[in-house]
XYZ file of C-alpha atoms in Angstrom:
597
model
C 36.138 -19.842 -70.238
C 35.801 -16.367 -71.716
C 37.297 -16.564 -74.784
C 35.120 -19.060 -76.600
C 31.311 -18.742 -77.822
C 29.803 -22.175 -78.692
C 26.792 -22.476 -80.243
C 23.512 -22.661 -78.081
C 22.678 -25.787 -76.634
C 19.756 -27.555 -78.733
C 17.306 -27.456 -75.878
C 15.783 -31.486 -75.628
C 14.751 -30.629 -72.166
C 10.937 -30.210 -71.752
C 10.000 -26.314 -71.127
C 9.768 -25.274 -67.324
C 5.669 -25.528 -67.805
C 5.663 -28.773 -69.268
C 8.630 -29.788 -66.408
C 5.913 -28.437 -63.664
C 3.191 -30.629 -65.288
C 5.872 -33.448 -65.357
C 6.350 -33.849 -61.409
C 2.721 -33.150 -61.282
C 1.930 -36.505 -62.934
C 5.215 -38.113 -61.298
C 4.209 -36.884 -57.843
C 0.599 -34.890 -57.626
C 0.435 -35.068 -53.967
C 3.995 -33.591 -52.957
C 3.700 -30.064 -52.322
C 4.546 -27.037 -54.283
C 3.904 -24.029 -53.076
C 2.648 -22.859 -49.755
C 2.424 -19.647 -47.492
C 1.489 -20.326 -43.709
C -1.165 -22.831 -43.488
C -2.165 -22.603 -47.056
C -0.705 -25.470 -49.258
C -0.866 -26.258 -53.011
C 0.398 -30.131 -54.172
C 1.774 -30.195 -57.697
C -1.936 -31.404 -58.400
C -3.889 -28.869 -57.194
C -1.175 -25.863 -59.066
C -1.508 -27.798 -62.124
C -4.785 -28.372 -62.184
C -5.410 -24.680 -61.263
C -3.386 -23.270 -63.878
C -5.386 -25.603 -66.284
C -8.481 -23.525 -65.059
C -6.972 -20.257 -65.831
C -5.422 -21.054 -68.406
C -9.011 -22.398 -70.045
C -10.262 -18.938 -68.859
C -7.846 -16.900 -70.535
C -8.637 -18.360 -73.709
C -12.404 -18.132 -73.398
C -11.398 -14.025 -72.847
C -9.891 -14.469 -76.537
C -6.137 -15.213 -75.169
C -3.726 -16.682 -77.836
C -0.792 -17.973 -78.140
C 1.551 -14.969 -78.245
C 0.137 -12.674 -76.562
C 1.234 -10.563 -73.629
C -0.749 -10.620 -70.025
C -0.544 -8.718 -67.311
C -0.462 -9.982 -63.758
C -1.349 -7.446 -60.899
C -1.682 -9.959 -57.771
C -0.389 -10.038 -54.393
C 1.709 -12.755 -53.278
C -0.091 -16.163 -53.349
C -0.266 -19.886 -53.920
C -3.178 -18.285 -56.357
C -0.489 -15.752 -57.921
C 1.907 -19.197 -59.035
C -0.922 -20.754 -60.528
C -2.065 -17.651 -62.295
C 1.468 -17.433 -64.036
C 1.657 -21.277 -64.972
C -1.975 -20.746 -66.076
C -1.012 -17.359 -68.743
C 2.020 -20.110 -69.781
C -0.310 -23.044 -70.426
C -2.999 -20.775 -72.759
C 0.432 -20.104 -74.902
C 0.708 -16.127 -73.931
C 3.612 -14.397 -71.788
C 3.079 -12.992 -68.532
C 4.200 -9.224 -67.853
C 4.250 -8.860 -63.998
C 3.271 -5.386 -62.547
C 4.065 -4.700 -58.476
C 0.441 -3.618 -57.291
C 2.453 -1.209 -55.408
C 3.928 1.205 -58.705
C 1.801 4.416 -58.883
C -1.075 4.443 -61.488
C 1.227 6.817 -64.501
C 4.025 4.117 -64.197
C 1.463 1.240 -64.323
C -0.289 2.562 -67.383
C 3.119 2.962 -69.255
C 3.858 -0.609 -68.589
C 0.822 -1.886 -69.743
C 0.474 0.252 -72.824
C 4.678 -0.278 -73.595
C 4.400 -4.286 -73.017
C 1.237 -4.804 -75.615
C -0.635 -6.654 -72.648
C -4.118 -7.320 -73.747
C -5.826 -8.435 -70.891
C -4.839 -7.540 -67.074
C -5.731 -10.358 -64.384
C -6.162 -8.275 -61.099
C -8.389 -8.640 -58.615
C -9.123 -4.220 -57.752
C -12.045 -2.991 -59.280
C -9.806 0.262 -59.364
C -7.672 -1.205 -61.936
C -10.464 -0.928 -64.574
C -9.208 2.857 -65.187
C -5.683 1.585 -66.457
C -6.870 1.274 -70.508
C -6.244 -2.512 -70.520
C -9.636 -4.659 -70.209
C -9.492 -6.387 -66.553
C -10.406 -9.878 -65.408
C -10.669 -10.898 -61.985
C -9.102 -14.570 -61.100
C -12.212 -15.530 -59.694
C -13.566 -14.959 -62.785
C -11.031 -16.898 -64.849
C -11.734 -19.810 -62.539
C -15.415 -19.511 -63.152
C -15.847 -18.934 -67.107
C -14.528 -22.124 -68.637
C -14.379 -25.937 -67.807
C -10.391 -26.965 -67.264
C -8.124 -28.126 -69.456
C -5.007 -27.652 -71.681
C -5.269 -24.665 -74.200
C -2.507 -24.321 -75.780
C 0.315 -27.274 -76.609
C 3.800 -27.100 -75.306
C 5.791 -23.555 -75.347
C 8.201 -23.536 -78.086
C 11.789 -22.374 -77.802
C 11.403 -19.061 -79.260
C 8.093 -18.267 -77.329
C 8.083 -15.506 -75.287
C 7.744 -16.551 -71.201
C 7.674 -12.901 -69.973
C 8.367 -9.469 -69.988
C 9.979 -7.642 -66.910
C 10.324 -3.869 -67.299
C 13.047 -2.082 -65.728
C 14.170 1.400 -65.165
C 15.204 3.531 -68.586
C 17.234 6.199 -68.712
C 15.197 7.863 -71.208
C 12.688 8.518 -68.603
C 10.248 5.414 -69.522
C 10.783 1.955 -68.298
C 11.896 -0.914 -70.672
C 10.600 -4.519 -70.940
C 12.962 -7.357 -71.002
C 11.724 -9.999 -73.529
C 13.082 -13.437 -72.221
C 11.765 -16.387 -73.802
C 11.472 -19.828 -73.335
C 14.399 -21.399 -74.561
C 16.296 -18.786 -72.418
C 14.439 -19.446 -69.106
C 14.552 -23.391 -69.529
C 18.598 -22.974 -70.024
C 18.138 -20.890 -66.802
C 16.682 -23.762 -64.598
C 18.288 -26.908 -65.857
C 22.057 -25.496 -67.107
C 23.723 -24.624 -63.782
C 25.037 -27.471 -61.631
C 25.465 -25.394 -58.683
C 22.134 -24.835 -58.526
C 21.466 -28.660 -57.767
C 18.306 -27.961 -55.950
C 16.701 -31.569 -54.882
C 12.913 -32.682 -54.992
C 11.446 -31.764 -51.864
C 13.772 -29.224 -50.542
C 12.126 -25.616 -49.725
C 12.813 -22.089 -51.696
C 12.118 -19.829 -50.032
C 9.964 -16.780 -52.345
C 11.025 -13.240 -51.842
C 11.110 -10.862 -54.615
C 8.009 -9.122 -55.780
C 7.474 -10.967 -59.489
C 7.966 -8.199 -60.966
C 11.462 -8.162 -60.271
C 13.662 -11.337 -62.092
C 14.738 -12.650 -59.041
C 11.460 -14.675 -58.277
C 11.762 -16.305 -61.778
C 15.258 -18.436 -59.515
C 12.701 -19.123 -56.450
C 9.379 -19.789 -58.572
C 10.657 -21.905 -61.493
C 14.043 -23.491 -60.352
C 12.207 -24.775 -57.662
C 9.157 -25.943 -59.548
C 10.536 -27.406 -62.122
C 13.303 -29.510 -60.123
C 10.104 -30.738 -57.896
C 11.109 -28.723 -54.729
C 8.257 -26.710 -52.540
C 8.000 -22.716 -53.222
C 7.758 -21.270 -49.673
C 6.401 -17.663 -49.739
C 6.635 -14.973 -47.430
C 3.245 -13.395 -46.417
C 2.976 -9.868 -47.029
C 4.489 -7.174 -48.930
C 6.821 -5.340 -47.072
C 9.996 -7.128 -45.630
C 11.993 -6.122 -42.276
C 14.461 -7.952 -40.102
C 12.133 -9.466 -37.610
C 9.582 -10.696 -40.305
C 12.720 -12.046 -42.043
C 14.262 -13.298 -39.508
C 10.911 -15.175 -37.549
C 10.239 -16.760 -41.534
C 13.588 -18.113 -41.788
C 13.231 -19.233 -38.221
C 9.809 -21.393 -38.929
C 10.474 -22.064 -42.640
C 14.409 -22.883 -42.292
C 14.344 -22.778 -46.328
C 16.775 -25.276 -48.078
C 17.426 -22.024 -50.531
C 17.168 -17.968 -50.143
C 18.202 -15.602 -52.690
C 19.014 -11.948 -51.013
C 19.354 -8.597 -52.345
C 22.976 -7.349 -51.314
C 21.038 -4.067 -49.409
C 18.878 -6.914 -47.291
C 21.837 -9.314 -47.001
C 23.864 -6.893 -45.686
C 20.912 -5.879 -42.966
C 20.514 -9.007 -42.187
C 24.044 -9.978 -41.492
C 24.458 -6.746 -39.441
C 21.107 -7.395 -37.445
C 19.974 -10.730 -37.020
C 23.125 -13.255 -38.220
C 21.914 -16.061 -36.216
C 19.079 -16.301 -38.702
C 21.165 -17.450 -41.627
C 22.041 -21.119 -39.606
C 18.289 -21.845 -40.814
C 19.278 -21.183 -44.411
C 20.495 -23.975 -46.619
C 22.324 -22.634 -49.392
C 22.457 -18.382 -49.168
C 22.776 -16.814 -53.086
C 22.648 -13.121 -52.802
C 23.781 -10.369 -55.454
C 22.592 -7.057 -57.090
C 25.196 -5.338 -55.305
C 28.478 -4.680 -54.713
C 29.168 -7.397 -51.252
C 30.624 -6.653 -48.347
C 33.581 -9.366 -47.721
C 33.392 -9.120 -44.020
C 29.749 -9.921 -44.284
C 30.162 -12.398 -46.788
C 32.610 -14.194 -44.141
C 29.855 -13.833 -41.606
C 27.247 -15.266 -43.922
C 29.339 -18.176 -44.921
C 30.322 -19.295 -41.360
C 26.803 -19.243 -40.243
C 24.570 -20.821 -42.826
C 24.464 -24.880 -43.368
C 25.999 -25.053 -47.040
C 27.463 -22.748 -48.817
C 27.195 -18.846 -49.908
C 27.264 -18.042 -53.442
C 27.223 -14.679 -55.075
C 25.296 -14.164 -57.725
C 25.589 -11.522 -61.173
C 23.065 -11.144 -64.102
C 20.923 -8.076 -65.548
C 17.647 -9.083 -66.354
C 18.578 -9.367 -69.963
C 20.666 -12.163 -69.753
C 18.056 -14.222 -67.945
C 18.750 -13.959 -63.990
C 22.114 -15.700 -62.962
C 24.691 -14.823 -65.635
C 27.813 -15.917 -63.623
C 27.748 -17.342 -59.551
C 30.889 -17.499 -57.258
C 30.802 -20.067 -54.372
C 32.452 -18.661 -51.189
C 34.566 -21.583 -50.130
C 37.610 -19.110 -48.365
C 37.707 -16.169 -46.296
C 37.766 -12.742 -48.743
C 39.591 -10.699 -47.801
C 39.151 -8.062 -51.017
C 36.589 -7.998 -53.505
C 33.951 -10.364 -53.562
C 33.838 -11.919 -56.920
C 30.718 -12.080 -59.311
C 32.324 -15.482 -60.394
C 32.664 -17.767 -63.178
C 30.150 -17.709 -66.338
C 27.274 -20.109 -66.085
C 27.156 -23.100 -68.712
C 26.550 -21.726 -71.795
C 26.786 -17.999 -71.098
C 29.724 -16.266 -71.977
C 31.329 -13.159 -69.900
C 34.104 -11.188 -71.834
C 36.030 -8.416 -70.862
C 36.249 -6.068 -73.921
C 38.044 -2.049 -74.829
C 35.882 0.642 -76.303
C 36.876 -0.844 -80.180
C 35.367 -4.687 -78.931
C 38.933 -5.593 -78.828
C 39.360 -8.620 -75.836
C 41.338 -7.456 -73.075
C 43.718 -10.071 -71.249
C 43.239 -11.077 -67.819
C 43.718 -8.504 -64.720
C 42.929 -5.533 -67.127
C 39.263 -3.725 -66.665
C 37.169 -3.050 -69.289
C 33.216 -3.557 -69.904
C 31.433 -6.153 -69.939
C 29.480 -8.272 -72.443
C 27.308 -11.448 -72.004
C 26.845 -13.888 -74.848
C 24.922 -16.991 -75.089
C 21.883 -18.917 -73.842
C 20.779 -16.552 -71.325
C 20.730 -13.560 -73.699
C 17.086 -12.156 -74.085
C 14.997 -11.103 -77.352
C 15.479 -7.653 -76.276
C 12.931 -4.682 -75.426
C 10.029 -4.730 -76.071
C 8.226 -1.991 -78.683
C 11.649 -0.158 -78.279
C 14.214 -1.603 -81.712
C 16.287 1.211 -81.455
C 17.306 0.498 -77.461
C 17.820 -3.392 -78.631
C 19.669 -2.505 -81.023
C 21.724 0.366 -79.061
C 22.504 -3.088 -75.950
C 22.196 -6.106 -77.939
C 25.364 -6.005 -80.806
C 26.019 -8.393 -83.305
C 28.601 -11.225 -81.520
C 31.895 -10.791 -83.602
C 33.346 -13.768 -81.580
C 30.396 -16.628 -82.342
C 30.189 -18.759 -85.151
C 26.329 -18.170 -85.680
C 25.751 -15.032 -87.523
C 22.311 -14.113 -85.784
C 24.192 -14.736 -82.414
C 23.765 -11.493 -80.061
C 26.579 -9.955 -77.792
C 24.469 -7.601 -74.647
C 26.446 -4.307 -73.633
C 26.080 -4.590 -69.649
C 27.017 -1.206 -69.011
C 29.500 -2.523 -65.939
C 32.668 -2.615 -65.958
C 34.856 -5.752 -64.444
C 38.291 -7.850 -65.397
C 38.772 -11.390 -65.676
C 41.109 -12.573 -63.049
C 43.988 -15.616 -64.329
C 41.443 -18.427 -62.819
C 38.561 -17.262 -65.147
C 37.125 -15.757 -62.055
C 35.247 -12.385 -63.234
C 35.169 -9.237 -60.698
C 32.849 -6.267 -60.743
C 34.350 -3.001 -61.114
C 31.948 -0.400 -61.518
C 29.732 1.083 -63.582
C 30.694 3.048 -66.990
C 27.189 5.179 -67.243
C 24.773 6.387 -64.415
C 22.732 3.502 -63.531
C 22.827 2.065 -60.317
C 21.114 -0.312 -57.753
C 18.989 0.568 -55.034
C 17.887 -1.703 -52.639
C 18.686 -4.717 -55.445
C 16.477 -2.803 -58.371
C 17.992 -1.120 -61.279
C 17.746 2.551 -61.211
C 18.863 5.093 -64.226
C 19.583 8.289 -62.717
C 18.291 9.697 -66.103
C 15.034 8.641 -65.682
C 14.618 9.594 -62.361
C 15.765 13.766 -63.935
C 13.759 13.007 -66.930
C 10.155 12.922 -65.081
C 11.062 15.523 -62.669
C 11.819 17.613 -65.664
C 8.237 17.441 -66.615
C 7.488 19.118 -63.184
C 5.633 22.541 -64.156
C 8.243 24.537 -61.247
C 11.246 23.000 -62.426
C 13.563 24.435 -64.805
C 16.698 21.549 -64.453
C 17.199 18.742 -62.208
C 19.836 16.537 -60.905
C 19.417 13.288 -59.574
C 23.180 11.820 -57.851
C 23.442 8.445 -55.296
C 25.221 9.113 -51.709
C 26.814 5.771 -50.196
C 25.975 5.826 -46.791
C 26.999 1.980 -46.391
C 26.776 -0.898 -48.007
C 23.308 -1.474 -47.528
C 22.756 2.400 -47.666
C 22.171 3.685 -50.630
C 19.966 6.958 -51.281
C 18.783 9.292 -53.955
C 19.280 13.037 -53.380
C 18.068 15.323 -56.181
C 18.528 18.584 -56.959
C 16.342 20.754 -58.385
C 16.442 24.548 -59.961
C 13.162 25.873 -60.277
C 11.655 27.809 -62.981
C 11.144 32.046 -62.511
C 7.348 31.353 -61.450
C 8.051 28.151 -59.356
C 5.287 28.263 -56.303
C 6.296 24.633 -54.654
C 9.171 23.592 -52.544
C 11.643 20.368 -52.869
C 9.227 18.167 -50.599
C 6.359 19.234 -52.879
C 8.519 17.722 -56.168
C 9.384 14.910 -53.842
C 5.660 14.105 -53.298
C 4.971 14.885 -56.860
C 7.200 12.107 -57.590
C 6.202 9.832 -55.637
C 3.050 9.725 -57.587
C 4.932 8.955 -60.428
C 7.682 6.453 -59.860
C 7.950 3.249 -58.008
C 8.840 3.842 -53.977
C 12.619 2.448 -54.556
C 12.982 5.416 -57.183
C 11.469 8.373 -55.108
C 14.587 10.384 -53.873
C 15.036 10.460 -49.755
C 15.557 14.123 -50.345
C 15.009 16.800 -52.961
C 16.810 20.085 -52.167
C 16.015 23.237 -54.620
C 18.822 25.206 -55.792
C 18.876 29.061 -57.173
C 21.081 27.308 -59.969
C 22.714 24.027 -60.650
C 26.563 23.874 -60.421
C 28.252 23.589 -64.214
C 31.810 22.643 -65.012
C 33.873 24.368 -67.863
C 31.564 22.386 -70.596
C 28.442 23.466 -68.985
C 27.419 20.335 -67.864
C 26.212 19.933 -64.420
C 29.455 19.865 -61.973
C 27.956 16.917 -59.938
C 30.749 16.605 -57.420
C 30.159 20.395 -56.860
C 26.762 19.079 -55.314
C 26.135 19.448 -51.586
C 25.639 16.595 -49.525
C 21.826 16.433 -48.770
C 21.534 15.105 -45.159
C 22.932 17.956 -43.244
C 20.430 20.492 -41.875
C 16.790 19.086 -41.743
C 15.803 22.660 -42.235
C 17.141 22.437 -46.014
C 14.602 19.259 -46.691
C 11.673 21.729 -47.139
C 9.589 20.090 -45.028
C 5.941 21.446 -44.229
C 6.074 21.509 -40.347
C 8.211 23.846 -38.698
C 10.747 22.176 -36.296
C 8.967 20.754 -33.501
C 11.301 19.403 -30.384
C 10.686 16.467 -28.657
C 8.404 16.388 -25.310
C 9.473 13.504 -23.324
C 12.730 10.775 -22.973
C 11.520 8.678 -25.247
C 10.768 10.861 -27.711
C 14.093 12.493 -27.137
C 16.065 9.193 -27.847
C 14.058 8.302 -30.544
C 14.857 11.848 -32.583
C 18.492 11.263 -31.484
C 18.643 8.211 -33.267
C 16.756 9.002 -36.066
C 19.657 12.473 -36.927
C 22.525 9.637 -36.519
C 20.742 7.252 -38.606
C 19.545 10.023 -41.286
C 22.866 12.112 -40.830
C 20.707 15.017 -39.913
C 21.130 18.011 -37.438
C 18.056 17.370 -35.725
C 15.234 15.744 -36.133
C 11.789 17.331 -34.556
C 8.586 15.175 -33.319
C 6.489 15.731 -36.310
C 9.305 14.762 -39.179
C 7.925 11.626 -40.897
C 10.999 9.044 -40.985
C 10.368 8.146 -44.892
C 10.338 11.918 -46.272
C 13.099 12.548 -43.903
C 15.700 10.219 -45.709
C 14.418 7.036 -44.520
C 13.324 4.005 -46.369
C 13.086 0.040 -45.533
C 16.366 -0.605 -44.762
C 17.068 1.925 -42.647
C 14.113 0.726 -41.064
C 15.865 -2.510 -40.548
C 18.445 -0.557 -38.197
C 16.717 2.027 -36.902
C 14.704 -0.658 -35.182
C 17.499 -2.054 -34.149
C 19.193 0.568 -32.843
C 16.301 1.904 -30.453
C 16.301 -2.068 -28.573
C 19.944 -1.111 -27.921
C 18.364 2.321 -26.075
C 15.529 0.041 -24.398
C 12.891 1.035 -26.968
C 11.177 -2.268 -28.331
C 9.413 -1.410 -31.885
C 8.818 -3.397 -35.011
C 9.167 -2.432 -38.600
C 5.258 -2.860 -39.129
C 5.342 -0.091 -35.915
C 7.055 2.219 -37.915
C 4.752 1.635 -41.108
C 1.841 2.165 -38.862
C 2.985 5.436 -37.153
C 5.781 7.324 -39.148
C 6.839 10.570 -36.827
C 8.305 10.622 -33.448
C 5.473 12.270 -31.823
C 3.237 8.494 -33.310
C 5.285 6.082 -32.385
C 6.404 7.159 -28.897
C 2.636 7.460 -28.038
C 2.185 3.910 -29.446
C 5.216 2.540 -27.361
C 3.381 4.521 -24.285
C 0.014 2.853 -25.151
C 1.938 -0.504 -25.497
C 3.494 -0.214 -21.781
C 0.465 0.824 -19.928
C -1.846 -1.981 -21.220
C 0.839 -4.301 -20.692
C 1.061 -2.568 -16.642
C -2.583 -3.318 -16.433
C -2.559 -6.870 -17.936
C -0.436 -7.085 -14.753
C-alpha cells in the first residue's frame, strides 16, 4: 500500500557478510562465484576475504572507514569486497575505466583512505595504493573486525550530479540486508546461478553479488569488460543463469537481436528505463519463469518497487508494486497525497532509504525531507525527481521525469553536469547538453556549444576534451558549435529551438575531410553506418564512436551488416573503428580462410 509508513523492520537477520560466512560454514565446498574455469567455494571466498580483510587492517584500516576498489571483474574482486566488509570499513567502487579527473574527485569526495588496485599508474590519484597481492601477503588470516552493525556504512556508489561533480550514495547495512532478505519475489534458491553483469560501480551488481551470496546461490561472472550481443548471447548460452538483471538499453538489444537467448534465462529482471511492451511480451514468452521489471535510484537501495509480467501489455509497462517495507507515494508540489490515476512525483520512504551523500549535507538535505506521513520523527522521505501515478490496484507507473536527468544506457546522467564541465572548456563561452530518442534502446547526447571570441578548437576537439573528463556513457555522440545558443523570451536557452545533430556528417567537425568508400564492402558498410547514425554520409576514415556511435548501436550495427552478408563481431569493431579498418580486416579474414582451404 501507499498510504501507510510503518516503522522499519527491527533487523534480527544476520548482515549479508555474516549471511556469506553462514553458508560458508553450512556448506564450504558449494560454489560461489566463478568466471570460466575459475571457481571459488564459499570456503575459499571466505577464507580469502579473511586474508584481505587481515591486510587491510595491518595498512591501519578501521572500522568506519571508506575504501576504494579499482579491480576488474573477478572471483578476486568478490572476495576483495567481502574482505573491506569483514575489517569493518565500506567499500567505494570506482570503474577502472572513468578518466583520471573523474577518478580523483571520487576518491577525494568519498573520504577513501586507502585504494586496493592492482596499476602501478594509480599511485598518481592522491589516495595511498595497495595492491591485492599485497593484502594477501602482509598479514596471517583471520577476522578483524566483529559483525557490521545496522547503521554501518556497506558502501558508497557515486552517481552523476547536476552540479557538475558526482555524488556518493551512502547505503548502509541495515538498508542492504532489508535489500536481500525482504522481497519474496526475489526467492532465489541455494545453488541456482546469477548471473554478474554490471560494473560494481554501478548498484545493480549489489542484486547479482549479494542476493545471490547471501541466499547460498553461485555468482556467475561475465569475463571482460565490454558487453555485445554475441558475447551476451554465447554466456547465456553456456551459463543458462537461473537469474539476469538487464539494463532496459541492453534488454531491448537483446530482444531485438538475439531473442532465442533469453530461453536460457531463468527469471529475466530488467529496469533503468522506460520498457518497451512489445519487447517485454517477447521477453516473457521466451524465458523459463517469469519477467519482472524492476524501479529504484540508488538511494533507496537497488529494487524500490518490481512488477511481474504475468499478461500481455499492451500500454505502459509498470514499475510495480512497493517492495516490503518501502513505501512509494504519489505526492503535489505542497506534499499533499494525490489519489490514484492522478500524476505527480514521486517519493520513497522506508527501509531502503540511504544515509544520504556523502561530504555533500546541503544535497541530502535538498533529496532526503523529513517524512510527514511516518510515525518516527527521524524517519526520511527521498525526492526521486520522477514523476508516476498510482494506478486503483496499488500498481505504480512511471511517467517521466520533472528535472533534466536522464538514463543512458541504464546509468544516471544530469544533463547539468555534463554543461557544467564543458563550461570549464577555455573556447567555450555557453553550452547545451539535450538527449535525442532514437529508440528505445537509443538514446544519445548531442551538445551544443557557443564558443568564446578567441575560441581556436572545433566541436570534436570539446568532444575529445571531454572525454578525458567524464565517464564514456557521459561523453556526447556529437558536439556541434553554434555562433550563439537559441534563447526564449526569458533568455533561457530555447532547447526545442535546437537542431537535430545527426544530419550532415560535415557539421560533426570531424578532422578528416570526407573520404568515399573504395570497394563493395566498404560501400555497404558506410551505407549502414548513415542509416544507423542518421547521417548523410558516412566516408571510410569516420571512426563509428565519434561519429554517433556507442555500444549499443554496436549491438545492431553488427547485426545489420550479417543481414548484407558481412560477418563482424563487436570486439571487431573495438579493434578497428573506421570503415577503411574493418573492411580490410573482413578482407584479411576471407583470404586466410580461402587458403586454409
Amino acid at each position: 500500500m501507499s498510504g501507510v509508513l510503518t516503522h522499519p523492520t527491527e533487523h534480527t537477520v544476520l548482515p549479508v557478510p555474516e549471511q556469506v560466512l553462514a553458508w560458508a560454514t553450512r556448506n564450504a565446498d558449494a560454489v560461489a562465484v566463478s568466471q570460466g574455469v575459475v571457481k571459488l567455494t564459499y570456503g575459499q571466498l571466505t577464507a580469502r576475504a579473511e586474508e584481505i580483510a587481515a591486510g587491510l587492517t595491518a595498512q591501519g584500516i578501521t572500522r568506519g572507514d571508506h575504501v576504494a576498489v579499482a579491480l576488474p571483474r573477478s572471483p578476486d574482486l568478490i572476495a576483495v569486497l567481502l574482505g573491506v566488509w569483514l575489517s569493518g570499513a565500506a567499500y567505494v567502487p570506482i570503474d577502472r575505466r572513468y578518466p583520471v579527473p573523474r577518478r580523483r574527485v571520487i576518491l577525494e569526495d568519498s573520504g577513501a583512505t586507502l585504494l586496493i588496485s592492482d596499476e602501478p599508474g594509480d599511485d598518481e590519484l592522491g589516495v595511498p595504493r595497495v595492491s591485492v597481492e599485497a593484502l594477501g601477503k602482509s598479514a596471517p588470516g583471520g577476522r578483524t573486525a566483529g559483525p557490521a552493525e545496522p547503521e554501518d556504512l556497506a558502501y558508497v556508489i557515486f552517481t552523476s550530479g547536476s552540479t557538475g561533480r558526482p555524488k556518493g550514495v551512502m547505503v548502509e547495512h541495515r538498508n542492504l540486508t532489508d535489500f536481500v532478505t525482504a522481497d519474496a519475489r526475489l526467492d532465489i534458491l541455494p545453488g541456482q546461478s546469477v548471473a554478474q553483469l554490471a560494473p560494481v560501480s554501478f548498484d545493480a551488481s549489489v542484486f547479482e553479488i549479494w542476493t545471490a551470496l547471501a541466499h547460498g546461490a553461485h555468482v556467475v561472472l561475465l569475463q571482460g569488460d565490454d558487453i555485445s550481443a554475441d558475447v551476451l548471447g554465447k554466456f547465456l548460452r553456456e551459463v543458462e543463469p537461473e537469474w539476469l538483471f538487464l539494463t532496459s538499453g541492453l534488454f531491448h538489444l537483446l530482444v531485438e537481436h538475439d531473442l532465442t537467448s533469453l530461453s536460457h534465462v531463468g527469471t529475466l529482471i530488467t529496469g533503468g528505463d522506460v520498457l518497451s511492451p512489445a519487447q517485454i511480451n517477447l521477453a516473457t514468452g521466451a524465458v523459463r519463469r517469469q519477467v519482472l521489471a524492476a524501479y529504484g535510484p540508488t538511494e533507496t537501495t537497488v529494487f524500490a518497487s518490481l512488477y511481474r509480467v504475468t499478461g500481455e501489455v499492451t500500454d505502459r509497462v509498470p514499475i510495480g508494486s512497493p517492495a516490503p517495507g518501502t513505501v512509494l507515494r504519489v505526492l503535489a508540489e505542497d506534499l499533499t497525497p494525490l489519489p490514484p490515476g492522478e500524476v505527480g512525483r514521486l517519493y520513497l520512504s522506508g527501509n531502503g532509504i540511504a544515509r544520504g551523500y556523502v561530504g555533500r549535507p546541503e544535497l541530502t538535505e535538498e533529496r532526503f525531507l523529513g517524512d510527514p506521513f511516518a510515525e518516527r520523527p527521524d524517519a526520511l522521505m527521498y525526492h526521486t525527481g520522477d514523476l508516476a501515478l498510482e494506478r486503483p490496484d496499488g500498481v505504480f507507473e512511471f511517467h517521466g521525469r520533472s528535472d533534466r536527468q536522464v538514463k543512458i544506457r541504464g546509468f544516471r546522467v544530469e544533463l547539468g553536469e555534463i554543461e557544467s564541465v564543458t563550461l570549464t572548456h577555455a573556447d567555450v563561452a555557453a553550452a547545451a547538453a539535450c538527449v535525442f530518442n532514437d529508440g528505445p534502446a537509443l538514446k544519445r547526447i548531442g551538445l551544443f556549444v557557443q564558443g568564446t571570441a578567441n575560441a581556436q578548437g572545433d566541436g570534436q576537439a570539446v568532444r575529445q576534451w571531454l572525454a578525458d573528463q567524464l565517464p564514456a556513457f557521459m561523453v556526447p555522440a556529437a558536439v556541434l558549435l553554434l555562433d550563439e545558443l537559441p534563447l526564449d523570451p526569458n533568455g533561457k536557452v530555447d532547447r526545442a529551438a535546437l537542431p537535430y545533430p545527426w544530419q550532415r556528417r560535415d557539421d560533426l567537425g570531424l578532422p578528416e575531410p570526407y573520404q568515399a568508400p573504395q570497394n563493395s564492402t566498404e560501400d555497404a558498410m558506410a551505407t549502414a553506418w548513415a542509416e544507423l547514425l542518421d547521417l548523410d554520409r558516412v566516408g571510410r576514415s569516420d571512426n563509428f564512436f565519434e561519429i554517433g556511435g556507442d555500444s549499443l548501436r554496436s549491438v545492431a550495427l553488427v547485426a545489420r551488416l550479417r543481414s548484407d552478408g558481412i560477418t563482424i563481431s563487436g570486439e571487431d569493431l573495438l579493434d578497428h573503428q573506421t570503415i577503411e579498418e574493418l573492411a580490410s580486416a573482413v578482407a584479411d579474414r576471407l583470404r586466410a580462410t580461402d587458403d586454409a582451404h
